[in-house]
XYZ file of C-alpha atoms in Angstrom:
468
model
C 30.305 8.145 29.053
C 31.390 11.228 27.112
C 29.234 13.825 28.805
C 28.947 17.367 29.983
C 28.832 17.551 33.791
C 30.463 20.919 34.481
C 27.134 22.578 35.087
C 26.840 26.181 33.950
C 26.060 28.879 36.528
C 24.289 32.193 35.972
C 27.339 33.909 34.484
C 28.117 30.990 32.168
C 24.578 31.134 30.775
C 24.883 34.907 30.363
C 28.153 34.438 28.482
C 26.429 32.115 26.003
C 23.816 34.770 25.242
C 21.087 32.765 26.966
C 20.692 34.581 30.262
C 18.439 33.007 32.873
C 16.214 35.059 35.155
C 17.308 33.501 38.412
C 19.551 34.875 41.131
C 20.361 31.326 42.213
C 23.506 29.822 40.735
C 22.331 26.457 42.023
C 19.112 26.759 40.028
C 21.028 27.662 36.864
C 23.319 24.664 37.318
C 20.426 22.304 37.943
C 18.692 23.642 34.820
C 21.805 22.680 32.859
C 21.855 19.254 34.515
C 18.206 18.668 33.608
C 18.739 19.807 30.017
C 21.780 17.553 29.679
C 19.922 14.461 30.877
C 16.958 15.259 28.648
C 19.082 15.652 25.527
C 21.108 12.534 26.420
C 18.133 10.339 27.413
C 19.862 9.208 30.604
C 19.879 9.700 34.371
C 23.019 11.357 35.711
C 24.001 9.658 39.005
C 25.819 12.688 40.418
C 22.539 14.632 40.591
C 20.285 11.670 41.374
C 18.788 11.320 37.894
C 16.451 13.563 35.940
C 13.440 13.340 38.234
C 15.482 14.247 41.308
C 17.197 17.024 39.372
C 13.869 18.604 38.460
C 12.657 18.388 42.064
C 15.827 20.071 43.311
C 15.628 22.671 40.552
C 12.128 23.772 41.520
C 13.057 23.910 45.205
C 16.246 25.888 44.616
C 14.324 28.816 43.116
C 10.531 28.419 42.993
C 10.212 31.661 40.988
C 12.669 30.541 38.274
C 10.555 30.587 35.126
C 12.833 28.381 33.018
C 12.872 25.801 35.789
C 9.096 25.706 35.487
C 9.319 25.587 31.686
C 11.583 22.545 31.497
C 9.697 20.693 34.244
C 6.229 21.311 32.798
C 7.418 20.746 29.245
C 8.951 17.382 30.033
C 5.815 16.230 31.824
C 3.659 17.163 28.836
C 6.020 15.733 26.234
C 6.127 12.462 28.144
C 2.497 12.090 26.904
C 1.521 10.196 30.034
C -0.708 12.960 31.362
C -2.298 16.320 30.581
C -3.910 19.232 32.380
C -7.347 17.598 32.310
C -6.061 14.499 34.066
C -3.531 16.163 36.351
C -4.739 19.169 38.328
C -1.299 19.659 39.862
C 0.145 20.032 36.372
C -2.535 22.576 35.493
C -1.740 24.501 38.664
C 1.984 24.424 37.893
C 1.395 25.772 34.393
C -0.869 28.542 35.673
C 1.809 29.527 38.198
C 4.443 29.509 35.441
C 2.305 31.863 33.346
C 1.829 34.205 36.313
C 5.573 34.285 36.989
C 6.262 35.167 33.365
C 4.365 38.458 33.745
C 7.276 39.939 35.698
C 9.309 42.662 33.970
C 12.480 40.821 34.969
C 11.658 37.939 32.619
C 13.289 38.152 29.190
C 11.306 37.994 25.966
C 12.932 34.658 25.140
C 11.731 33.202 28.410
C 8.244 34.637 27.872
C 8.110 32.854 24.508
C 9.125 29.625 26.232
C 6.229 30.033 28.644
C 3.830 30.722 25.764
C 4.984 27.583 23.953
C 4.354 25.390 26.988
C 0.934 26.984 27.476
C 0.053 26.207 23.845
C 1.274 22.648 24.365
C -0.806 22.204 27.507
C -3.907 23.495 25.728
C -3.477 20.945 22.931
C -1.990 23.190 20.255
C 1.291 21.491 19.421
C 1.736 23.288 16.118
C 1.438 26.704 17.757
C 3.978 25.585 20.343
C 6.384 24.627 17.557
C 5.886 27.974 15.846
C 6.782 29.690 19.114
C 9.928 27.613 19.645
C 10.998 28.390 16.080
C 10.480 32.071 16.827
C 12.892 31.696 19.735
C 15.431 29.920 17.533
C 15.501 32.678 14.911
C 16.939 35.021 17.535
C 18.599 32.379 19.726
C 19.759 29.450 17.536
C 21.759 27.901 20.380
C 18.748 27.586 22.691
C 18.875 23.812 22.950
C 15.698 23.487 25.010
C 13.630 25.209 22.304
C 15.322 23.060 19.668
C 14.723 19.784 21.489
C 11.141 20.591 22.487
C 10.359 21.424 18.848
C 12.174 18.288 17.658
C 10.069 16.032 19.862
C 6.825 17.814 19.038
C 7.409 17.589 15.295
C 7.942 13.866 15.843
C 4.568 13.610 17.573
C 2.957 15.391 14.622
C 4.708 13.302 11.962
C 6.169 16.453 10.421
C 9.294 14.934 8.912
C 10.472 17.941 6.912
C 10.231 20.190 9.937
C 12.213 17.682 12.023
C 15.023 18.007 9.498
C 14.873 21.717 8.729
C 14.577 22.874 12.324
C 18.030 21.428 13.019
C 19.524 22.438 9.653
C 18.702 26.103 10.283
C 20.716 26.302 13.497
C 23.693 24.040 12.727
C 25.972 26.861 11.448
C 25.618 28.693 14.761
C 27.047 25.794 16.753
C 30.627 24.576 17.085
C 32.314 21.661 18.814
C 33.391 23.800 21.788
C 29.796 24.321 22.924
C 28.431 21.965 25.578
C 26.076 19.320 24.162
C 26.797 20.328 20.557
C 27.540 16.744 19.483
C 23.902 15.771 20.037
C 22.806 17.924 17.115
C 24.302 15.446 14.668
C 22.075 12.605 15.842
C 19.051 14.891 15.811
C 19.842 16.108 12.310
C 20.466 12.530 11.177
C 16.960 11.578 12.261
C 15.405 14.390 10.243
C 17.464 13.442 7.202
C 16.441 9.799 7.527
C 12.771 10.657 7.925
C 12.977 12.608 4.649
C 14.622 9.627 2.911
C 18.107 11.174 2.688
C 19.744 8.020 3.959
C 23.356 8.620 2.899
C 23.449 12.044 4.542
C 21.667 10.697 7.604
C 24.188 7.903 8.008
C 27.057 10.388 7.776
C 25.578 12.613 10.494
C 24.728 9.684 12.763
C 28.260 8.320 12.487
C 29.701 11.752 13.239
C 27.515 12.033 16.322
C 28.627 8.614 17.529
C 32.252 9.436 16.812
C 31.968 12.499 19.044
C 29.967 10.627 21.689
C 29.510 6.840 21.445
C 26.919 7.085 24.235
C 24.554 9.291 22.236
C 21.496 7.005 22.068
C 19.610 9.267 19.642
C 22.458 9.030 17.140
C 22.330 5.258 17.636
C 18.577 5.454 17.117
C 19.025 7.476 13.910
C 21.527 4.952 12.594
C 19.095 2.154 13.431
C 16.461 3.915 11.345
C 18.817 4.273 8.394
C 19.630 0.560 8.462
C 15.950 -0.351 8.829
C 14.700 1.808 5.999
C 17.506 0.909 3.594
C 16.984 -2.843 4.015
C 20.169 -3.655 5.914
C 18.706 -5.868 8.619
C 21.754 -8.107 9.049
C 23.965 -5.052 9.424
C 21.426 -3.603 11.837
C 21.595 -6.682 14.072
C 25.370 -6.481 14.119
C 25.318 -2.738 14.815
C 22.909 -2.994 17.736
C 24.650 -6.015 19.259
C 28.183 -4.604 19.062
C 27.185 -1.198 20.465
C 24.674 -2.454 23.049
C 26.726 -1.425 26.073
C 27.098 2.086 24.657
C 23.353 2.823 24.441
C 21.589 0.545 26.920
C 22.817 2.730 29.792
C 20.545 5.500 28.498
C 17.414 4.145 30.117
C 14.928 6.629 28.702
C 15.355 5.309 25.161
C 17.049 1.927 25.623
C 13.718 0.106 25.307
C 13.092 1.775 21.956
C 16.531 0.855 20.670
C 15.923 -2.775 21.674
C 12.662 -2.498 19.728
C 14.676 -1.567 16.639
C 16.862 -4.611 17.173
C 13.762 -6.815 17.367
C 12.457 -5.331 14.097
C 15.563 -6.553 12.291
C 14.951 -10.018 13.699
C 11.344 -10.027 12.490
C 12.518 -8.901 9.057
C 14.911 -11.841 8.932
C 12.237 -14.256 10.153
C 14.022 -14.905 13.456
C 10.872 -14.676 15.531
C 12.298 -16.429 18.592
C 15.081 -13.866 18.884
C 12.528 -11.070 18.548
C 10.466 -12.654 21.340
C 13.577 -13.046 23.488
C 14.287 -9.323 23.100
C 10.673 -8.585 23.963
C 10.700 -10.752 27.089
C 14.138 -9.797 28.397
C 14.225 -6.122 27.469
C 11.089 -4.518 26.049
C 8.549 -5.997 28.456
C 10.720 -5.617 31.539
C 11.638 -2.030 30.726
C 8.013 -1.174 29.952
C 6.870 -2.578 33.282
C 9.593 -0.649 35.067
C 9.110 2.689 33.317
C 5.383 2.767 32.547
C 6.366 5.239 29.821
C 4.064 5.648 26.807
C 7.039 5.416 24.416
C 7.802 1.973 25.818
C 4.161 0.878 25.900
C 3.588 1.661 22.226
C 6.764 -0.160 21.238
C 5.705 -3.225 23.205
C 2.264 -3.244 21.594
C 3.679 -2.726 18.114
C 6.179 -5.540 18.522
C 3.595 -8.074 19.689
C 1.160 -7.048 16.957
C 3.805 -7.369 14.222
C 4.729 -10.828 15.455
C 1.118 -11.944 15.433
C 0.637 -10.648 11.888
C 3.635 -12.810 10.965
C 1.762 -15.809 12.336
C 3.515 -16.006 15.703
C 1.230 -16.717 18.662
C 2.638 -14.461 21.383
C 0.160 -15.744 23.967
C -2.600 -13.992 25.851
C -0.427 -13.700 28.960
C 1.948 -11.284 27.234
C -0.947 -9.161 26.005
C -2.569 -9.145 29.437
C 0.625 -8.139 31.177
C 1.016 -5.275 28.734
C -2.593 -4.198 29.055
C -2.244 -4.091 32.833
C 0.157 -1.180 32.207
C -1.697 0.325 29.264
C -5.221 0.046 30.696
C -5.059 3.011 33.099
C -4.140 5.270 30.163
C -6.742 4.377 27.542
C -8.842 7.416 28.410
C -5.906 9.850 28.439
C -6.015 10.696 24.717
C -2.764 12.628 24.778
C -1.688 11.326 21.353
C -3.617 9.520 18.628
C -0.433 7.514 18.019
C -0.594 6.233 21.589
C -4.308 5.506 21.375
C -4.011 3.237 18.336
C -1.222 1.253 19.986
C -3.170 1.014 23.228
C -5.998 -0.401 21.097
C -3.656 -3.157 19.896
C -3.064 -4.118 23.523
C -6.785 -4.025 24.286
C -7.555 -6.235 21.292
C -4.816 -8.612 22.365
C -6.662 -9.322 25.626
C -9.773 -10.317 23.637
C -12.090 -8.301 25.860
C -14.738 -6.775 23.604
C -16.314 -4.718 26.381
C -13.060 -2.850 26.941
C -12.730 -2.097 23.237
C -16.320 -0.857 23.079
C -15.877 1.491 26.042
C -12.568 2.658 24.591
C -14.335 3.645 21.351
C -16.966 5.558 23.334
C -14.224 7.408 25.202
C -12.620 8.420 21.920
C -15.894 9.738 20.511
C -16.435 11.766 23.698
C -12.931 13.161 23.336
C -13.744 14.366 19.824
C -17.002 15.969 20.974
C -15.680 17.956 23.925
C -12.019 18.726 23.230
C -10.143 21.120 20.974
C -6.640 21.088 19.578
C -4.395 19.261 17.158
C -4.835 15.759 18.574
C -8.615 16.113 18.618
C -8.556 17.039 14.916
C -6.196 14.184 14.042
C -8.370 11.729 15.924
C -11.453 12.953 14.088
C -9.827 12.930 10.645
C -7.667 9.809 10.902
C -7.764 8.072 14.260
C -11.398 6.943 14.281
C -11.074 5.219 10.897
C -7.891 3.493 12.065
C -9.609 2.359 15.255
C -12.511 0.930 13.281
C -10.150 -0.799 10.832
C -8.298 -2.583 13.634
C -11.553 -3.484 15.334
C -12.910 -4.924 12.075
C -9.732 -6.925 11.464
C -9.939 -8.350 14.963
C -13.534 -9.431 14.236
C -12.520 -11.167 11.021
C -14.049 -8.430 8.846
C -10.988 -8.026 6.668
C -12.716 -6.351 3.729
C -14.108 -3.706 6.080
C -10.654 -3.151 7.523
C -9.275 -2.504 4.033
C -12.098 -0.120 3.141
C -11.537 1.850 6.345
C -7.782 2.188 5.788
C -7.586 2.965 2.076
C -9.087 6.497 2.186
C -6.743 7.609 5.006
C -3.656 5.684 3.969
C -1.646 8.786 3.147
C -2.934 10.677 6.170
C -1.671 8.159 8.725
C 1.551 10.181 8.963
C -0.454 12.809 10.845
C -0.672 10.590 13.928
C 3.076 11.032 14.366
C 5.926 8.665 15.044
C 8.584 7.609 12.565
C 8.323 5.845 9.220
C 9.580 2.666 10.894
C 6.963 2.896 13.635
C 4.132 3.623 11.210
C 5.163 0.692 9.027
C 3.002 -1.500 11.260
C 0.020 0.185 9.585
C 1.388 -0.531 6.098
C 1.790 -4.166 7.069
C -1.678 -4.165 8.606
C -3.280 -3.024 5.350
C -1.401 -5.660 3.356
C -2.445 -8.427 5.739
C -6.058 -7.241 5.708
C -6.065 -7.182 1.908
C -4.550 -10.675 1.725
C -7.180 -12.050 4.094
C -10.111 -10.293 2.460
C -12.382 -12.447 0.312
C -12.701 -9.573 -2.159
C -10.596 -10.282 -5.249
C -9.974 -6.570 -5.711
C -8.427 -6.403 -2.238
C -6.209 -9.396 -2.967
C -5.019 -7.681 -6.138
C -4.439 -4.537 -4.082
C -2.205 -6.560 -1.746
C -0.016 -7.519 -4.699
C 0.177 -3.876 -5.790
C 1.098 -2.729 -2.286
C 3.830 -5.352 -2.114
C 5.278 -4.246 -5.458
C 5.315 -0.699 -4.121
C 6.938 -1.849 -0.891
C 9.630 -3.803 -2.742
C 10.468 -0.785 -4.888
C 11.243 1.233 -1.781
C 13.320 -1.433 -0.022
C 14.638 -4.100 -2.352
C 16.349 -6.184 0.313
C 13.298 -7.074 2.394
C 12.723 -10.714 3.385
C 9.459 -9.809 5.127
C 8.122 -8.346 1.879
C 9.279 -11.419 -0.017
C 7.415 -13.690 2.395
C 4.228 -11.674 1.979
C 4.656 -11.606 -1.788
C 4.866 -15.397 -1.867
C 1.558 -15.529 0.016
C -0.023 -13.028 -2.370
C 1.118 -14.912 -5.444
C -0.347 -18.146 -4.067
C -3.819 -16.629 -4.147
C -5.862 -17.559 -7.245
C -7.101 -14.136 -8.251
C -6.353 -13.892 -11.977
């Protein structure tokens, strides 16, 4: 693996213009090791993996503010917990804030602390504004850049994903540690703003510099998905599999992309094989929300295509998802957890889940609360209606918020499950207007991606309806 493992000590960080307020060289090196694994989505064996690195980092210098920042930030951005659910996390963040009051802490580090505090309080946009403030003065601060990158993704802010990287690119060069990863990050922003040719160029450059960059692989997978090159996507993922599947934090998601190509081509058995052998097993092992939402999305897409995935698969997934349905860390997660709940066909769970969401809206503040109120509840009710055979109701719930769904975050490829959902609901509705809408949506879909067998299959179904 082409990687940076010569960890930077206190002087090395000072020489880069990013001084760290720790007298411990060991702490500074471990901070670099943690940052490297985070940006590369992998566990470095020489330091015991990311989790062990963070534990050692905090022990090496308990008063090291940036050690607290990266540890608390990663726990929050994992979206598996929050300060309401995890009192230890709340305590750690309060201690981090107290440590930042010292005069020995730089302004840059104080801003980092403020950003994490905003994030913990539910204000992701304010956190992003603070990281961008850091980057104006310190464009090579990779932690600020990556934290902002991930948070923009959670907010569905595609233009910001792109521009945040574009603004700092001229300040980096190939001699800087971890610089190659910027190409994959920039490629993702370009792809999410429909600049596919430029995105492909950046992704290929990132992979040329480091074939083991799984985010560059991921960005390339998105380009091939969105430009209707499913066959090429299957070949790309299969021939590079051993380059990216060693990066365990995102390998499940890249397998998910591979399965999407198979669904597009109508190879449902291959998609199920990928689910069983990779997605499900990795989700069980990791228990990570990113993996759980991908598993739910994949099963739901297959079922919309008419594939019976079996209640056992849904139940096994819900056994992992269930403990998190009251977390409400991301609306994006909540809607996918709903898919898993619906898959188990347990109405009482769905009912209590809805009550939990309404309580969340009543008592909480912050960006996710507002998104849930404005978009998430209608989406929840649409999926619930569809599950109950009330297809016309599902359509009527989705239509008013169709162009707001981006606010729940994720990528265009991930949110496409909701586009497909609306089409399927419209096709199944007994309302002639909805059936005509399905045809219109399919024309729109075809105009965006001409080579799309899945769209062609749905169009054939729509044209078979006697609605004229």
